[in-house]
Short mmCIF file of C-alpha atoms in Angstrom, two decimals:
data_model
loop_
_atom_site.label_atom_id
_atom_site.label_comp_id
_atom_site.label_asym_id
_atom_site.label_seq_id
_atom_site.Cartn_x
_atom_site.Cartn_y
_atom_site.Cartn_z
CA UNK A 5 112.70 93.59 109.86
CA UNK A 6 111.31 96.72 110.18
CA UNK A 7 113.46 97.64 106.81
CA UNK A 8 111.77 94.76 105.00
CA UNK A 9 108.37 95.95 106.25
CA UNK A 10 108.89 99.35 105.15
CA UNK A 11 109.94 97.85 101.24
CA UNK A 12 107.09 95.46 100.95
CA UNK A 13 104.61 98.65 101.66
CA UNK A 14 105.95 100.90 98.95
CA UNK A 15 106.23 97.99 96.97
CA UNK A 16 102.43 97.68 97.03
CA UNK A 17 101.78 100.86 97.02
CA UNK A 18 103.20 101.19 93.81
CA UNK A 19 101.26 98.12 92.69
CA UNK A 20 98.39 99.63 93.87
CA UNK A 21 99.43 102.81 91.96
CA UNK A 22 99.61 100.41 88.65
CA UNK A 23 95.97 99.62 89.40
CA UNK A 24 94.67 102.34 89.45
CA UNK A 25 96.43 104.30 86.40
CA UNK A 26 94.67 100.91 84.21
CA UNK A 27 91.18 101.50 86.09
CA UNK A 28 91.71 105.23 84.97
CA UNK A 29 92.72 104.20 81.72
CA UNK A 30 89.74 101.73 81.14
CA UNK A 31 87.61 104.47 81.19
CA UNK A 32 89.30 106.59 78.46
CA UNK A 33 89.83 103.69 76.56
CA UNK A 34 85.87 103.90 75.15
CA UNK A 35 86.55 107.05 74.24
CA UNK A 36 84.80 110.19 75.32
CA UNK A 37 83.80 109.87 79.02
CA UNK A 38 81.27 112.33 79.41
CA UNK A 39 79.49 110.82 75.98
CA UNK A 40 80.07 107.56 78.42
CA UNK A 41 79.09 108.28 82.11
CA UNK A 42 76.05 110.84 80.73
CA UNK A 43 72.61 109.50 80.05
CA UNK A 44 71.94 108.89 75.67
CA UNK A 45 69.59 112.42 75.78
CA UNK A 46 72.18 114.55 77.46
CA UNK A 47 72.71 117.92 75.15
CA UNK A 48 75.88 119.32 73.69
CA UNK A 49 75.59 122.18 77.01
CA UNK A 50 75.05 119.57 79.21
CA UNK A 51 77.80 117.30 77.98
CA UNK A 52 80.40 120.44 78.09
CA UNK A 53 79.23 121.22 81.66
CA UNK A 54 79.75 117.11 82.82
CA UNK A 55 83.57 118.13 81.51
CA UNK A 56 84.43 120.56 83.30
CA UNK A 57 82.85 119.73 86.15
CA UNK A 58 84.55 116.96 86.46
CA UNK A 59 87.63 117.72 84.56
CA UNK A 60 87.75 116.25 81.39
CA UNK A 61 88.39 119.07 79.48
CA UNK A 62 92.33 119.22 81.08
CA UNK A 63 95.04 116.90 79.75
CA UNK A 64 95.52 113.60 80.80
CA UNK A 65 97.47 113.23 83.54
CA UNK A 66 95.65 116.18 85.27
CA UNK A 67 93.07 114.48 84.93
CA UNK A 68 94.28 111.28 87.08
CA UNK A 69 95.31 114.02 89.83
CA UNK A 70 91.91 114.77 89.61
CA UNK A 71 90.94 111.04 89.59
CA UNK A 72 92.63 110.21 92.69
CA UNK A 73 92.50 113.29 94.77
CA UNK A 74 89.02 114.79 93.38
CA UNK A 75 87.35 117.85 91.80
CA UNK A 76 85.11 120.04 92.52
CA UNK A 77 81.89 119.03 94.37
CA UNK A 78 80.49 115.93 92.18
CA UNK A 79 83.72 114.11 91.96
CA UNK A 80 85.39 113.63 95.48
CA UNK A 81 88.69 110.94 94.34
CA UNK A 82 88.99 107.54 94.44
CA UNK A 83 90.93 107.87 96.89
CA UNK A 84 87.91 108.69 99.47
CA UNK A 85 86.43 106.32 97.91
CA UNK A 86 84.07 107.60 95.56
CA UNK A 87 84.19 106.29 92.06
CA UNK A 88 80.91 108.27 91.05
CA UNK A 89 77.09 106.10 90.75
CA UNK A 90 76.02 103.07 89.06
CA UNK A 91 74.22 103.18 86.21
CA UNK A 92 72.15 100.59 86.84
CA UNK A 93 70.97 100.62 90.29
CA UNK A 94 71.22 104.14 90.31
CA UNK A 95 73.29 104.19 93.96
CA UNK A 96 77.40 104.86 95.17
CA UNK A 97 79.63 102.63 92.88
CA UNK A 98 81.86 101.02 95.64
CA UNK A 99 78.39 101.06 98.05
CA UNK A 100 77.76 98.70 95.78
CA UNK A 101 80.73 96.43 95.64
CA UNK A 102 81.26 96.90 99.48
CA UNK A 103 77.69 95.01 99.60
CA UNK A 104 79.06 91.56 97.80
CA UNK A 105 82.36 91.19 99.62
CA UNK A 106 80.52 89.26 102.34
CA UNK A 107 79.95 86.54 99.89
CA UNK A 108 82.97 86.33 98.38
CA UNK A 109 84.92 86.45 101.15
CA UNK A 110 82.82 83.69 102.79
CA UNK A 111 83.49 81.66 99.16
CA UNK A 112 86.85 82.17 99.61
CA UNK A 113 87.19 81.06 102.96
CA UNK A 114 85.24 77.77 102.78
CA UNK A 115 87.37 76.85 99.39
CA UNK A 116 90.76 77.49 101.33
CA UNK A 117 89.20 74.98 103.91
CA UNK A 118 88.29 72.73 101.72
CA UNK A 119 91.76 72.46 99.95
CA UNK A 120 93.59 72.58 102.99
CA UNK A 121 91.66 69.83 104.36
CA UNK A 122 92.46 67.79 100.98
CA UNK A 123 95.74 68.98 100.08
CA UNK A 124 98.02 68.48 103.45
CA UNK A 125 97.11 65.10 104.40
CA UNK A 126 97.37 64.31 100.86
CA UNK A 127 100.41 65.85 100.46
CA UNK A 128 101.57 64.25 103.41
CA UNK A 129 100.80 60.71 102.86
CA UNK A 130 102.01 61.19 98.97
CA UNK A 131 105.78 62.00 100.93
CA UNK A 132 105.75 59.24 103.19
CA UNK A 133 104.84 57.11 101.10
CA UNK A 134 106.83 57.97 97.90
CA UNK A 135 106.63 55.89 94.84
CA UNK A 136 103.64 54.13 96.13
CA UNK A 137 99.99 53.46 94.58
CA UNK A 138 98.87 56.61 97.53
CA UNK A 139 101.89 58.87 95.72
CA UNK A 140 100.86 57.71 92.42
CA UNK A 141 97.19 58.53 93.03
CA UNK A 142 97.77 61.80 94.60
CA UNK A 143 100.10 63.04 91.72
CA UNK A 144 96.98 62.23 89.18
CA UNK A 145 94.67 63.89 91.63
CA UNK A 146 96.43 67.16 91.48
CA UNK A 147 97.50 67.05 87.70
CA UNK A 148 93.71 66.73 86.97
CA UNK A 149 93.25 69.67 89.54
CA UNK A 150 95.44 72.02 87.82
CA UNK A 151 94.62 71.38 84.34
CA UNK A 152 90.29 71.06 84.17
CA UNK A 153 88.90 74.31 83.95
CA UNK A 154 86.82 75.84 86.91
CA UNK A 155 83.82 76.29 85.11
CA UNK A 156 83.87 72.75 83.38
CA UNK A 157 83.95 71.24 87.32
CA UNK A 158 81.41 73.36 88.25
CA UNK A 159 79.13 72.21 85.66
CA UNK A 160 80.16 68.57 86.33
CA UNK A 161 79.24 69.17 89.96
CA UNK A 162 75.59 70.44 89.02
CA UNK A 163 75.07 67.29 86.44
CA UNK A 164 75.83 65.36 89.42
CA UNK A 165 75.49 66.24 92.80
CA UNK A 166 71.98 68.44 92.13
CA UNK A 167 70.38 67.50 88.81
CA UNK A 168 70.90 63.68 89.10
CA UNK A 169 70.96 63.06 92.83
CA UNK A 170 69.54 66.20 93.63
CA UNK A 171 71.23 66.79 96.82
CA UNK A 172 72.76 70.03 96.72
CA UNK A 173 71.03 73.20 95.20
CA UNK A 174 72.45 74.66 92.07
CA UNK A 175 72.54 78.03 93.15
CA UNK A 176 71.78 81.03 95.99
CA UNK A 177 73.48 82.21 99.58
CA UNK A 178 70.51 81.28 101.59
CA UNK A 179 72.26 78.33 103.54
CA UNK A 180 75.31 76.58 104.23
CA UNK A 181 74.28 73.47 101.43
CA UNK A 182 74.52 76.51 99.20
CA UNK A 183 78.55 76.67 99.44
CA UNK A 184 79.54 73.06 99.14
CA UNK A 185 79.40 73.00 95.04
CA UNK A 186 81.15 76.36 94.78
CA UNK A 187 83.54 75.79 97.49
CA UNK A 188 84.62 72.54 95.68
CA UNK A 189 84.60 74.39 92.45
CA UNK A 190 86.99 77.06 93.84
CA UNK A 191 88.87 75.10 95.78
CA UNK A 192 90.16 72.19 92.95
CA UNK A 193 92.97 74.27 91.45
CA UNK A 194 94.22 75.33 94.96
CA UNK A 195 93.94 72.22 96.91
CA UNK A 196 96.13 70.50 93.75
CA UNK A 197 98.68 73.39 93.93
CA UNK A 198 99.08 73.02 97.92
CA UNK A 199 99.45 69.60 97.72
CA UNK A 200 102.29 69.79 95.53
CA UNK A 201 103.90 71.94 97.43
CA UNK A 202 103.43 69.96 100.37
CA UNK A 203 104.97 66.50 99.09
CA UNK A 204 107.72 68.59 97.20
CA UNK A 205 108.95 70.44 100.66
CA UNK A 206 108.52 67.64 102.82
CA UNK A 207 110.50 65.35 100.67
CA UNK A 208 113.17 68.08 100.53
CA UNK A 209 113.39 68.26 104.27
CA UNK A 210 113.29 64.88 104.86
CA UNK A 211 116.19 64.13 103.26
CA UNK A 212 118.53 66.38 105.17
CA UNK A 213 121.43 66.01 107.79
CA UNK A 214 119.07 66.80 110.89
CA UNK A 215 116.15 64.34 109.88
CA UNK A 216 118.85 61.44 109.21
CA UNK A 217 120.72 62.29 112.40
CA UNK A 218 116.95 62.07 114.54
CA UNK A 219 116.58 58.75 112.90
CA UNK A 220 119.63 57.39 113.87
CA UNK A 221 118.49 58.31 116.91
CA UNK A 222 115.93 56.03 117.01
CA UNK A 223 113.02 57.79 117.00
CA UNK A 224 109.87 56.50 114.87
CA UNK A 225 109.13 57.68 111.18
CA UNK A 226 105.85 59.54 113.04
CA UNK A 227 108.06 61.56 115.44
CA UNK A 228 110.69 62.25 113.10
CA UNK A 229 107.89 63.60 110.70
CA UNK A 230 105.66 65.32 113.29
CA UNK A 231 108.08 66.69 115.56
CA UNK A 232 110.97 67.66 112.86
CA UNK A 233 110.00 67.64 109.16
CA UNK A 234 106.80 68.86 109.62
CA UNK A 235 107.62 72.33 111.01
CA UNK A 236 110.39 72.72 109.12
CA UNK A 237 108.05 71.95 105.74
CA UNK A 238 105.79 74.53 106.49
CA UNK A 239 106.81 77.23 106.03
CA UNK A 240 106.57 77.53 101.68
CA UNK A 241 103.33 75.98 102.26
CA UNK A 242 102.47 78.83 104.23
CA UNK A 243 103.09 81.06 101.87
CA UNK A 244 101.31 79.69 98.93
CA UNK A 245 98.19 79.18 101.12
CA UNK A 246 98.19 83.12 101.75
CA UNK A 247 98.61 83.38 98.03
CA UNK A 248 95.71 80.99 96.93
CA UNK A 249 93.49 83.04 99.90
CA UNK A 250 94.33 86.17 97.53
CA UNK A 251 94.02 84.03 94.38
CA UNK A 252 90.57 82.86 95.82
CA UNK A 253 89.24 86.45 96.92
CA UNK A 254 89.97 88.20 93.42
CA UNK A 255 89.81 85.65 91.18
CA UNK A 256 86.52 83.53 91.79
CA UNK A 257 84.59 85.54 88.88
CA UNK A 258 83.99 81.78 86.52
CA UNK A 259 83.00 79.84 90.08
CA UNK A 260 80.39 82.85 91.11
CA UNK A 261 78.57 83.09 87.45
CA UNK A 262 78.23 79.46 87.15
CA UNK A 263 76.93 79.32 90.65
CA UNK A 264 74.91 82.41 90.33
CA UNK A 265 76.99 83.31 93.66
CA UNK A 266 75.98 87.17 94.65
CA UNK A 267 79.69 87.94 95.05
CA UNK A 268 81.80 90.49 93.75
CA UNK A 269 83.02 88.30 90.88
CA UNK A 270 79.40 88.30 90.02
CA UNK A 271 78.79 91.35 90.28
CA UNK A 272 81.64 92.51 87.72
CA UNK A 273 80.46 90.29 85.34
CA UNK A 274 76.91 91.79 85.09
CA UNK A 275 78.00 95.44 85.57
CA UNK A 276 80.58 94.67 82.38
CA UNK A 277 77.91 93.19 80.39
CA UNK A 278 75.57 96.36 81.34
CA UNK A 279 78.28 98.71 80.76
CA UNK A 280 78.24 99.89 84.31
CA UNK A 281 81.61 101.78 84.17
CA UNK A 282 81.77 102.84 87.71
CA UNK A 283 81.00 99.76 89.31
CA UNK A 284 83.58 97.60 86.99
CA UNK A 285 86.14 100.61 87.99
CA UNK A 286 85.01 100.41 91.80
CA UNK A 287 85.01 95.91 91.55
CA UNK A 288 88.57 96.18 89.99
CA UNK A 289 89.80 98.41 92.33
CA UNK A 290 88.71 96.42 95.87
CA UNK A 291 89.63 93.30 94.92
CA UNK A 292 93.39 94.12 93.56
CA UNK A 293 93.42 96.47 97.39
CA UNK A 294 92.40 92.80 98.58
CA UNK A 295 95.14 90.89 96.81
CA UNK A 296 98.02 93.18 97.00
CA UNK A 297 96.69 93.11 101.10
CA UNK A 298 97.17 89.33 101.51
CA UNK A 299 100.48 89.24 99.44
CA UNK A 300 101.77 91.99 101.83
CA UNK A 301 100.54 90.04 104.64
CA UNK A 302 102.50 86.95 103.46
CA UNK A 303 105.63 88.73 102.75
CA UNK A 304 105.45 90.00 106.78
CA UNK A 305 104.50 86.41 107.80
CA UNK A 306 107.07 84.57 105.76
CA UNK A 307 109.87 86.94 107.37
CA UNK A 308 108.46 86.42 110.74
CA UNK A 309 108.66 82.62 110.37
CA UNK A 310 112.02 82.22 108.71
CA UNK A 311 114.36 86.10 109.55
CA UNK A 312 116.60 84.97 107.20
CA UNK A 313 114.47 86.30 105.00
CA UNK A 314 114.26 89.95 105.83
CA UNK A 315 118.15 90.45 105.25
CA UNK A 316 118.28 89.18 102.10
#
């Protein structure tokens, strides 16, 4: 266990390594940084000073050393955390970005709610009751989930649910009606993903040796099911609901612009169309740390629930 541990670490540590060579790179792909990260007046002096202060004057891959680990008093590393100011509001890049997570976490959270509460009775019922109008409806349900576009549902939801019936608002973080449309919005693709997963599993472990040999038994179709398919369903499910959490915390960008959602999707956006360089660097950064965190998580869990796993 504690092998497989040790492999999925310094297997996302050299994801996280990946990252961070493209977030380097993203910033040398506009061409001259100092003509980027200096203000449009800066002098010829100036802009040869901003080099070698910082180090862009030394070949490249000193200069990710210097990226990660720092140089020199204005540029302390990414790796403590400083990926220089914003442009725009003028205050520490990942300051910044630290300042949205709230929201998108929160998004995040509600949406995985949401789906769950959809998908696995759904996906449960749809099992059960195989070849049936319920399974029939269900598989339309969650082809339609995985195939309309997030930002086509979210404007569907605003036609609806707050232009026309005006019952939800169309944007803002001030209350909890705020979430519902962007929650639902999020939460389509995942909840028809989950679902599928759920009737696929528990149709696979329903027709093995132990779930025939507990109905000949005699026990009911519920307690075969709840006591005995169930738990041994569960545990892919699992795992694909601690993907979709990462999914949902790095990749809610289209939900948070059409909702106007202050996240850090949002914020991305805006800094990209500003040409905020730090902040898009900073954004990028956080939220693969988040993903690669929950898919490390999951790899830990799954081996917890099912050892097998660690020894393979």
């Amino acid at each position: 266990m504690r092998a497989y541990i040790f492999r999925s670490l310094l297997q996302s540590l050299i994801v996280l390594n990946g990252v961070l060579l493209i977030v380097f790179l993203m910033l040398h792909l506009t061409g001259d940084p100092a003509g980027v990260l200096m203000p449009v007046d800066a002098t010829e002096e100036d802009l040869a000073r901003f080099r070698r202060d910082m180090g862009f004057d030394q070949p490249l891959h000193v200069q990710y050393v210097y990226f990660l680990f720092g140089h020199g008093e204005r540029n302390r590393g990414v790796l403590r955390g400083d990926f220089g100011f914003s442009y725009r509001h003028e205050v520490p890049a990942m300051g910044l970005v630290v300042e949205h997570i709230p929201a998108t976490v929160y998004l995040a959270v509600i949406a995985l709610l949401v789906a769950l509460a959809i998908a696995i009775p759904a996906g449960i019922l749809s099992a059960v009751f195989r070849n049936t109008w319920i399974d029939h409806l269900a598989s339309v349900v969650s082809m339609f989930g995985q195939s309309l576009p997030n930002f086509w549902m979210g404007l569907m939801l605003i036609i609806v649910f707050a232009v026309y019936l005006r019952w939800l608002p169309t944007s803002g973080y001030e209350g909890p009606e705020h979430v519902v449309l962007p929650a639902l919005t999020a939460g389509l693709y995942a909840t028809a993903r989950i679902m599928r997963m759920m009737r696929s599993t528990l149709l696979e472990v329903m027709g093995l040796d132990f779930v025939r040999t507990a109905r000949a038994k005699g026990l009911g179709e519920s307690a075969v099911i709840g006591r005995h398919a169930l738990k041994n369903a569960a545990i892919p499910v699992v795992t694909l609901v601690g993907l979709e959490l990462g999914l949902l915390l790095s990749g809610t960008v289209v939900t948070e612009v059409v909702f106007a959602w202050p996240g850090v999707g949002f914020l991305t956006v805006d800094a990209i169309v500003n040409q905020d360089y730090p902040v898009v660097q900073a954004a990028v950064t956080l939220l693969a740390m988040m993903y690669i965190g929950v898919n490390l998580t999951v790899d830990v869990t799954y081996a917890w629930l099912d050892p097998r796993i660690s020894y393979r």
